[in-house]
GROMACS .gro file of C-alpha atoms in nm:
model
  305
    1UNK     CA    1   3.056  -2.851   0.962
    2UNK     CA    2   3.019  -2.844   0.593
    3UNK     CA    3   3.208  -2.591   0.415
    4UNK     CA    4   3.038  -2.387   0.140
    5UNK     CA    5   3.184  -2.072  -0.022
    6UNK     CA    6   2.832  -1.899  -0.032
    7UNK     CA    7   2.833  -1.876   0.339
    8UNK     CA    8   3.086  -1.595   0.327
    9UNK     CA    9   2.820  -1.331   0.283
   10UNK     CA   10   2.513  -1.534   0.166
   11UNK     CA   11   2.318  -1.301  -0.089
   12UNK     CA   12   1.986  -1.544  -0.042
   13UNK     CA   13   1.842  -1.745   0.224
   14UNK     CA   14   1.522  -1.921   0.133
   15UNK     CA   15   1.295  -2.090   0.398
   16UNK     CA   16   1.076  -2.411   0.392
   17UNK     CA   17   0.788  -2.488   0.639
   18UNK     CA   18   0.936  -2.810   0.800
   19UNK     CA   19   0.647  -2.993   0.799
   20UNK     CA   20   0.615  -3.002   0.437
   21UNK     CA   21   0.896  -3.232   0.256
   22UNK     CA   22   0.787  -3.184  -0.059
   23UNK     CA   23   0.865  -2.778  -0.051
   24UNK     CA   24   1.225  -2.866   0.178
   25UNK     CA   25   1.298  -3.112  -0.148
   26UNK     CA   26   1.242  -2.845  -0.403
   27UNK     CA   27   1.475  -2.516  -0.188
   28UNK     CA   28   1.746  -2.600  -0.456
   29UNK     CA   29   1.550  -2.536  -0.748
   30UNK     CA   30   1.551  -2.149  -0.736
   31UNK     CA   31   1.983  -2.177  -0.641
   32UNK     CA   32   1.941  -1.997  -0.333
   33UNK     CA   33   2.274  -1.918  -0.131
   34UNK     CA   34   2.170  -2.112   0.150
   35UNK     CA   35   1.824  -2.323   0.246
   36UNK     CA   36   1.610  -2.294   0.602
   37UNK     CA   37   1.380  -2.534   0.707
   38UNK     CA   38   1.186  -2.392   0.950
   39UNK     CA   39   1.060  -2.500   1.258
   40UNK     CA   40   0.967  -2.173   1.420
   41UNK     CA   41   0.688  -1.941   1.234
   42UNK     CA   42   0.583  -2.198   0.951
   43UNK     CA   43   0.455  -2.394   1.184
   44UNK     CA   44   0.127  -2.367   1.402
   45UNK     CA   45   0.208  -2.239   1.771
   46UNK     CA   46   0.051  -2.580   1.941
   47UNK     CA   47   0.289  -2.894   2.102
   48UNK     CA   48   0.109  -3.121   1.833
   49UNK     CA   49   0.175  -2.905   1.551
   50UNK     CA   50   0.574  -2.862   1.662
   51UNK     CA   51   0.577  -3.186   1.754
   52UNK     CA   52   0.460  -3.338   1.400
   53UNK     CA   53   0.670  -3.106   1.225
   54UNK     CA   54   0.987  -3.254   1.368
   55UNK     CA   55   1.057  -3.615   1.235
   56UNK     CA   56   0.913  -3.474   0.863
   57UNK     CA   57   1.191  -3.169   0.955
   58UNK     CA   58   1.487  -3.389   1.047
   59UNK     CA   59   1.428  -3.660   0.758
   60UNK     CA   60   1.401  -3.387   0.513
   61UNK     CA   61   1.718  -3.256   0.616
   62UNK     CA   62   1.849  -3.529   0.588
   63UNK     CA   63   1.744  -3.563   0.204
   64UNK     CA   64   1.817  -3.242   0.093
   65UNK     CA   65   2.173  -3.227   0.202
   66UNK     CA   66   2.249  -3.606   0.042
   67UNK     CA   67   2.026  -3.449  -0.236
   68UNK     CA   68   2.256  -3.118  -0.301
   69UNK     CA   69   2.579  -3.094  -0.136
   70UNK     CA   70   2.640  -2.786  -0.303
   71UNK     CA   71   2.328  -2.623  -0.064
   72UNK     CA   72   2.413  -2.503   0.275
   73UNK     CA   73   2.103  -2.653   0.467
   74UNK     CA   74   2.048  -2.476   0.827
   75UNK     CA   75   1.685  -2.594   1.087
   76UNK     CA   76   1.555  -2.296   1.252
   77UNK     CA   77   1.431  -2.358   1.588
   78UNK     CA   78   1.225  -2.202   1.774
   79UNK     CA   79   1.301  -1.944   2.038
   80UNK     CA   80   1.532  -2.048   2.351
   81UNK     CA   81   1.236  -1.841   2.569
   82UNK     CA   82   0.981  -2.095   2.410
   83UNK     CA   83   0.840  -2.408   2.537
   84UNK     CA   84   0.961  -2.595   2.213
   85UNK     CA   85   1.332  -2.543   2.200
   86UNK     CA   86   1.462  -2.815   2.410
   87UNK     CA   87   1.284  -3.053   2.184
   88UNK     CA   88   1.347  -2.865   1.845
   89UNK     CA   89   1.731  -2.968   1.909
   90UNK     CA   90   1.654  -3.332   1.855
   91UNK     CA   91   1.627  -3.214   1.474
   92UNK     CA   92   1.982  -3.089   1.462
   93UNK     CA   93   2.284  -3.308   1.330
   94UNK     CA   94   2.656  -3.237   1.245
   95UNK     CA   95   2.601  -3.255   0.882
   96UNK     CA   96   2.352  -2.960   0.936
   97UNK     CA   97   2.569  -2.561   0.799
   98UNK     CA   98   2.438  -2.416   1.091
   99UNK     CA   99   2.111  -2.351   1.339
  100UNK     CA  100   1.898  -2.053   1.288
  101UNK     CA  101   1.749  -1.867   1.631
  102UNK     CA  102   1.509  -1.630   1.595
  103UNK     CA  103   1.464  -1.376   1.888
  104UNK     CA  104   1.789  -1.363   2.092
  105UNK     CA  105   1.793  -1.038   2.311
  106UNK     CA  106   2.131  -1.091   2.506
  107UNK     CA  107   2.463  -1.261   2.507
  108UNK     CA  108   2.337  -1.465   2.794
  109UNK     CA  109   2.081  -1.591   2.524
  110UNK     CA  110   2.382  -1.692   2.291
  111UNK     CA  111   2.552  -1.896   2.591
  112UNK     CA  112   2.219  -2.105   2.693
  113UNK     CA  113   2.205  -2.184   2.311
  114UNK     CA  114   2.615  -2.284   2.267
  115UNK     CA  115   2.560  -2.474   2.590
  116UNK     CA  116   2.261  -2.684   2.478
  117UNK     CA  117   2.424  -2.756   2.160
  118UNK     CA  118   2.788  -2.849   2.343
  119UNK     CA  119   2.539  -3.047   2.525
  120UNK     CA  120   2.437  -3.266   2.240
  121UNK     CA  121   2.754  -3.245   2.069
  122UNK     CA  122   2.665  -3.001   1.780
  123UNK     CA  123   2.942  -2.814   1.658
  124UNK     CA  124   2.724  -2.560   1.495
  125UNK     CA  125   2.745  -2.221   1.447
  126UNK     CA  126   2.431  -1.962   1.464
  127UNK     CA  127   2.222  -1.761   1.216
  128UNK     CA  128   2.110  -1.513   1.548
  129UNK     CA  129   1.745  -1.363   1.435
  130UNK     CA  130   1.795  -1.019   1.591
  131UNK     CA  131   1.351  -0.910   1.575
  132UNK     CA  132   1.261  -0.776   1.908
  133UNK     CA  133   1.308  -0.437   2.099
  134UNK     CA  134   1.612  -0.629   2.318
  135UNK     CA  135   1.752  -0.799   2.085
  136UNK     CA  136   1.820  -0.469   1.800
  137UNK     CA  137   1.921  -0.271   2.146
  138UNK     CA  138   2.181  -0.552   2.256
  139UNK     CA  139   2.235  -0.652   1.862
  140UNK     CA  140   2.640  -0.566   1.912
  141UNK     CA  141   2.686  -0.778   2.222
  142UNK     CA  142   2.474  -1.088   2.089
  143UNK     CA  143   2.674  -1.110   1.740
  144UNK     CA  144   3.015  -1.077   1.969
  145UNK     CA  145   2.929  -1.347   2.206
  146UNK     CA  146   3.157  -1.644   2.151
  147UNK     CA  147   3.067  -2.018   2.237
  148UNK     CA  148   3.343  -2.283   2.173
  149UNK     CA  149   3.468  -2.386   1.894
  150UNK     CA  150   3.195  -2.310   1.629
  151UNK     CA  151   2.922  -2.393   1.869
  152UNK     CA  152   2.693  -2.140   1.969
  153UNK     CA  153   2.914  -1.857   1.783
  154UNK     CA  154   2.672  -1.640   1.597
  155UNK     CA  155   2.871  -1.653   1.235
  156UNK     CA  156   2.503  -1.482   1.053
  157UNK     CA  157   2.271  -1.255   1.155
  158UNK     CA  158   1.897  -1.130   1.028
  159UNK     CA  159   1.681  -0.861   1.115
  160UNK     CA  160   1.324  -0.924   1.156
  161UNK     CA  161   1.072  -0.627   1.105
  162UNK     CA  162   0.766  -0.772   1.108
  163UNK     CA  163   0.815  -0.950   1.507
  164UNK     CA  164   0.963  -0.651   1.567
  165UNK     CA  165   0.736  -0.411   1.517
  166UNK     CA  166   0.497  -0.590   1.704
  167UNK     CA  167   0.726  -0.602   2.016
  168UNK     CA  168   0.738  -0.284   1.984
  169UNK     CA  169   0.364  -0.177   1.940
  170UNK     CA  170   0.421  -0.034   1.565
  171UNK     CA  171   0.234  -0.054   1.240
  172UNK     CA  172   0.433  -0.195   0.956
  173UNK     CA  173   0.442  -0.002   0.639
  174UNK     CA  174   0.553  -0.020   0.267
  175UNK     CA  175   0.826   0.266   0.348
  176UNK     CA  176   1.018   0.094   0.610
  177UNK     CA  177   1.031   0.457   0.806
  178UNK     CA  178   0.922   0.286   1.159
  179UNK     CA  179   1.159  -0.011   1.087
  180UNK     CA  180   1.477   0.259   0.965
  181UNK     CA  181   1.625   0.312   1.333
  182UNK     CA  182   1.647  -0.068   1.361
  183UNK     CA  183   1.724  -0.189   1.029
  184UNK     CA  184   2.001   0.054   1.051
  185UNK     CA  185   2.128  -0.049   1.432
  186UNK     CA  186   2.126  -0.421   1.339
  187UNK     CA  187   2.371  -0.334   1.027
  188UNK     CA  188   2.590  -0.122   1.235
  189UNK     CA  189   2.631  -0.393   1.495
  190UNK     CA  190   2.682  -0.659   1.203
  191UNK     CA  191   2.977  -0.413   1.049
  192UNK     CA  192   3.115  -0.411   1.440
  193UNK     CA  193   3.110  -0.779   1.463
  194UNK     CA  194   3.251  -0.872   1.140
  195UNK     CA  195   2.933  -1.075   1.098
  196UNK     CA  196   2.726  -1.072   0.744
  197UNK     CA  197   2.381  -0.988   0.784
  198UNK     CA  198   2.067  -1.068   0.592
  199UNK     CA  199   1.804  -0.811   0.529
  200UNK     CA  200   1.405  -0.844   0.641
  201UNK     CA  201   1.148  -1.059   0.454
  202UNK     CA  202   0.922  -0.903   0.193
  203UNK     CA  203   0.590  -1.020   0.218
  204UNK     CA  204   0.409  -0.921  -0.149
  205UNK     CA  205   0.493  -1.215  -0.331
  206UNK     CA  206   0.397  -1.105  -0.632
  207UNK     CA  207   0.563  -0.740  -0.698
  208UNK     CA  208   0.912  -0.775  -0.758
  209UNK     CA  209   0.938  -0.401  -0.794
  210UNK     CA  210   0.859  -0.381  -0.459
  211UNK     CA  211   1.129  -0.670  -0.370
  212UNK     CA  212   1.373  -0.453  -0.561
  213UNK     CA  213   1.334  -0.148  -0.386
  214UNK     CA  214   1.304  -0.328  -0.069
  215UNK     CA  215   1.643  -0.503  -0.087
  216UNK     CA  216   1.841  -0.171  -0.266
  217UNK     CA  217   1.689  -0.022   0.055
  218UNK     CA  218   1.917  -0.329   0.275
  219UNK     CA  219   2.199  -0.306   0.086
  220UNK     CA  220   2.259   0.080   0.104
  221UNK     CA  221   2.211   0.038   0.481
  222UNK     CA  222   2.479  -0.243   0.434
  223UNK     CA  223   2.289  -0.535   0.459
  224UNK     CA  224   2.479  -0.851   0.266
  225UNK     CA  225   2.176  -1.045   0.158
  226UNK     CA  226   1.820  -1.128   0.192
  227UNK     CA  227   1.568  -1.336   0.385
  228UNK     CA  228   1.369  -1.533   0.091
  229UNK     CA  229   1.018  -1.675   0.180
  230UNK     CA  230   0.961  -1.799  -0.177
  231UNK     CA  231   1.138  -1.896  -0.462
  232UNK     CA  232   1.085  -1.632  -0.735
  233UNK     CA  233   1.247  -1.375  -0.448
  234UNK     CA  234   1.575  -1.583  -0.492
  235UNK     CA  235   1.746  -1.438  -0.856
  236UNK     CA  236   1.584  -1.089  -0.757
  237UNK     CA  237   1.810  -1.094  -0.418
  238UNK     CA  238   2.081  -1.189  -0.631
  239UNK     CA  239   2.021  -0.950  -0.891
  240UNK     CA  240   2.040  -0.663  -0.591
  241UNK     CA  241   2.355  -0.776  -0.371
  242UNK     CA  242   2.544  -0.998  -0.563
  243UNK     CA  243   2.798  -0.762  -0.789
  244UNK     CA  244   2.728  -0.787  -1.174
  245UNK     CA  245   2.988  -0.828  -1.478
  246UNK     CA  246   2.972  -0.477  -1.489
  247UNK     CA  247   3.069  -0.397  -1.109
  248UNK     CA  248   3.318  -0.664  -1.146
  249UNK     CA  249   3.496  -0.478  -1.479
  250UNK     CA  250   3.510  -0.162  -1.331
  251UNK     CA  251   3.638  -0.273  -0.984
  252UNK     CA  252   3.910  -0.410  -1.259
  253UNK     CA  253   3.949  -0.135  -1.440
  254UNK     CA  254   3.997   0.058  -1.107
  255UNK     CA  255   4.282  -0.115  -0.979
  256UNK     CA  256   4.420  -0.137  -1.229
  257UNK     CA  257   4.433   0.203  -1.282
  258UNK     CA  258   4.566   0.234  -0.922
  259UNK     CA  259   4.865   0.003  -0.999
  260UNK     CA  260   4.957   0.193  -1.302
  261UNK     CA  261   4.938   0.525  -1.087
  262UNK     CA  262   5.172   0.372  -0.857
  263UNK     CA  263   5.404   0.291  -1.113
  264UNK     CA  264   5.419   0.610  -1.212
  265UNK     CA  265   5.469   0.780  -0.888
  266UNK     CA  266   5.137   0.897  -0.847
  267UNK     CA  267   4.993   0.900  -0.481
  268UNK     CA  268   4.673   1.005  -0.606
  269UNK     CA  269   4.458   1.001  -0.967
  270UNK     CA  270   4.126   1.006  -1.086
  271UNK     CA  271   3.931   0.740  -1.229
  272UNK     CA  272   3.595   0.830  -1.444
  273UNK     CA  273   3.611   1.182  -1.345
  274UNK     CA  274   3.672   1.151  -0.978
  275UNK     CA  275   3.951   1.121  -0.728
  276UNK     CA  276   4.009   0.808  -0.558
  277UNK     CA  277   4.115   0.717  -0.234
  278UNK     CA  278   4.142   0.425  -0.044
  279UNK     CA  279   3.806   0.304   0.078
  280UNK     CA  280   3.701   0.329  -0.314
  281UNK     CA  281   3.984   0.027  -0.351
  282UNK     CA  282   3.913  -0.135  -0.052
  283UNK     CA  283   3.517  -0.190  -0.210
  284UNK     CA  284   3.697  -0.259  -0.552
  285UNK     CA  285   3.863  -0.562  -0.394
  286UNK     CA  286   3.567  -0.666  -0.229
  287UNK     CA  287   3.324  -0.638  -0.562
  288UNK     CA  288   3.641  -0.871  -0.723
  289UNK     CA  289   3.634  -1.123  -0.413
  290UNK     CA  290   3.268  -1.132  -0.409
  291UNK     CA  291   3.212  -1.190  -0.762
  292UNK     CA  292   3.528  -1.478  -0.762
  293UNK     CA  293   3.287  -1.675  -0.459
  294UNK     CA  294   2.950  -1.618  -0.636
  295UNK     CA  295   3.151  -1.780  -0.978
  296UNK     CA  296   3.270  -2.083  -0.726
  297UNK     CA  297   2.949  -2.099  -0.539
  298UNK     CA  298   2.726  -2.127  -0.897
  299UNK     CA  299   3.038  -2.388  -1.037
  300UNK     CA  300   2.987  -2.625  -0.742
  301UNK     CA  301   2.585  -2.566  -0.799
  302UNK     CA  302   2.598  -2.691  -1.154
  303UNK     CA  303   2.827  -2.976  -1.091
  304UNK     CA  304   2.595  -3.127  -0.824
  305UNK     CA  305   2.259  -3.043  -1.015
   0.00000   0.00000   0.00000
């Protein structure tokens, strides 16, 4: 499996109907974390459609990842309850960062997926699309389900609001109050799993207000990244979860502030005006290792581009 320091806690994922090669070609323009060429809801529920869309999907893999090493290129398939999976696998190779699921609701849904892949000799992990009533209620035990090796072991997660509210019977709004109980579950079970989790889709492609307050929404709940469905979404998820130059000096000036308390003796001291303690330098470290991948993940972008 490809190895690609943005996959640590992607901050963007962007998806690309897979039956159109010309939009898969152009994912790297916009720099997004990591690339999705989809299979599942870009694509017209008929066999024909799905089956159309899946020499055009696996070619323009293909291309993409000889195109921009740098990208971390996943398929999405369609569900493992749907009459298309089986035949969706044929588009998966090794080269291939991982396969996106939507819909799992169990870890008996995680095993039927590691076991088709073992099958076929994929050694790929999973991006587990956690967007029905099941799958947010059994989030915990599908992102801690283990298949072997890297297949079938869900490495990413997502949280889909708008299939979920429809399992459910809700009406989607602008506030995100009906989705809030999920949204927030999902995260919890992510922080459980150790497993990075990407926030729902924004539909309005054309208010990036609302894309801002939509993603500082995820990431207060604790949501790593976001799902992208086009490319001007990209540097606004970025601008939201990946740490500035600013978080980055202060996480610096923090510690070492901390260091030079040590020093001193000094079990505790303030920083700014308020006491610190130890989660405060625990999320200092992380802003620092966050921002030190983000650096390595843009160098290896502008090398290949």
């Amino acid at each position: 499996m490809p190895t690609h320091a943005s996959l640590l806690r992607p901050r963007s994922v962007l998806f690309a109907p897979a039956n159109r090669a010309d939009l898969v070609a152009k994912l790297p323009r916009s720099a997004p974390d990591a690339a999705v060429i989809d299979l599942e809801d870009a694509i017209p529920a008929t066999p024909e459609a799905k089956a159309a869309a899946r020499p055009i999907a696996r070619d323009a893999a293909r291309d993409l990842i000889a195109a921009a090493p740098h990208l971390a290129v996943f398929v999405r398939v369609n569900s493992p309850h749907s009459p298309y999976f089986e035949d969706d696998l044929a588009v998966l190779t090794p080269e291939l960062a991982g396969v996106v699921v939507p819909k799992l609701e169990s870890a008996a849904d995680v095993e039927l997926v590691a076991a088709a892949l073992q099958q076929r000799g994929l050694n790929l992990p999973i991006m587990a699309g956690l967007e029905t009533a099941a799958g947010v209620w059994n989030a915990r035990e599908i992102m801690t389900a283990q298949g072997e090796a890297e297949a079938g072991r869900v490495a990413w997660a997502y949280f889909g609001a708008e299939d979920y509210t429809t399992d459910l019977g809700g009406t989607r709004t602008q506030g995100n109050l009906e989705v809030l109980y999920a949204r927030s579950q999902v995260a919890l079970a992510a922080r459980l799993a150790g497993v990075p989790v990407l926030d729902i889709v924004v539909t309005a492609l054309n208010n990036p207000d609302l894309f801002r307050e939509d993603a500082g929404q995820g990431r207060a709940l604790g949501y790593s990244g976001k799902l992208c469905i086009h490319p001007a979404q990209v540097a606004l998820a970025h601008e939201i979860f990946g740490p500035t130059d600013a978080d980055a000096a202060r996480a610096h000036a923090l510690l070492d502030a901390a260091q030079a308390a040590a020093q001193a003796g000094h079990g505790a001291f303030s920083f700014e005006g308020q006491m610190v303690d130890e989660p405060m330098l625990v999320k200092a470290r992380a802003i620092l290792h966050a921002k030190s991948e983000q650096g390595s993940s843009q160098q290896a972008s502008g090398e290949t581009q």
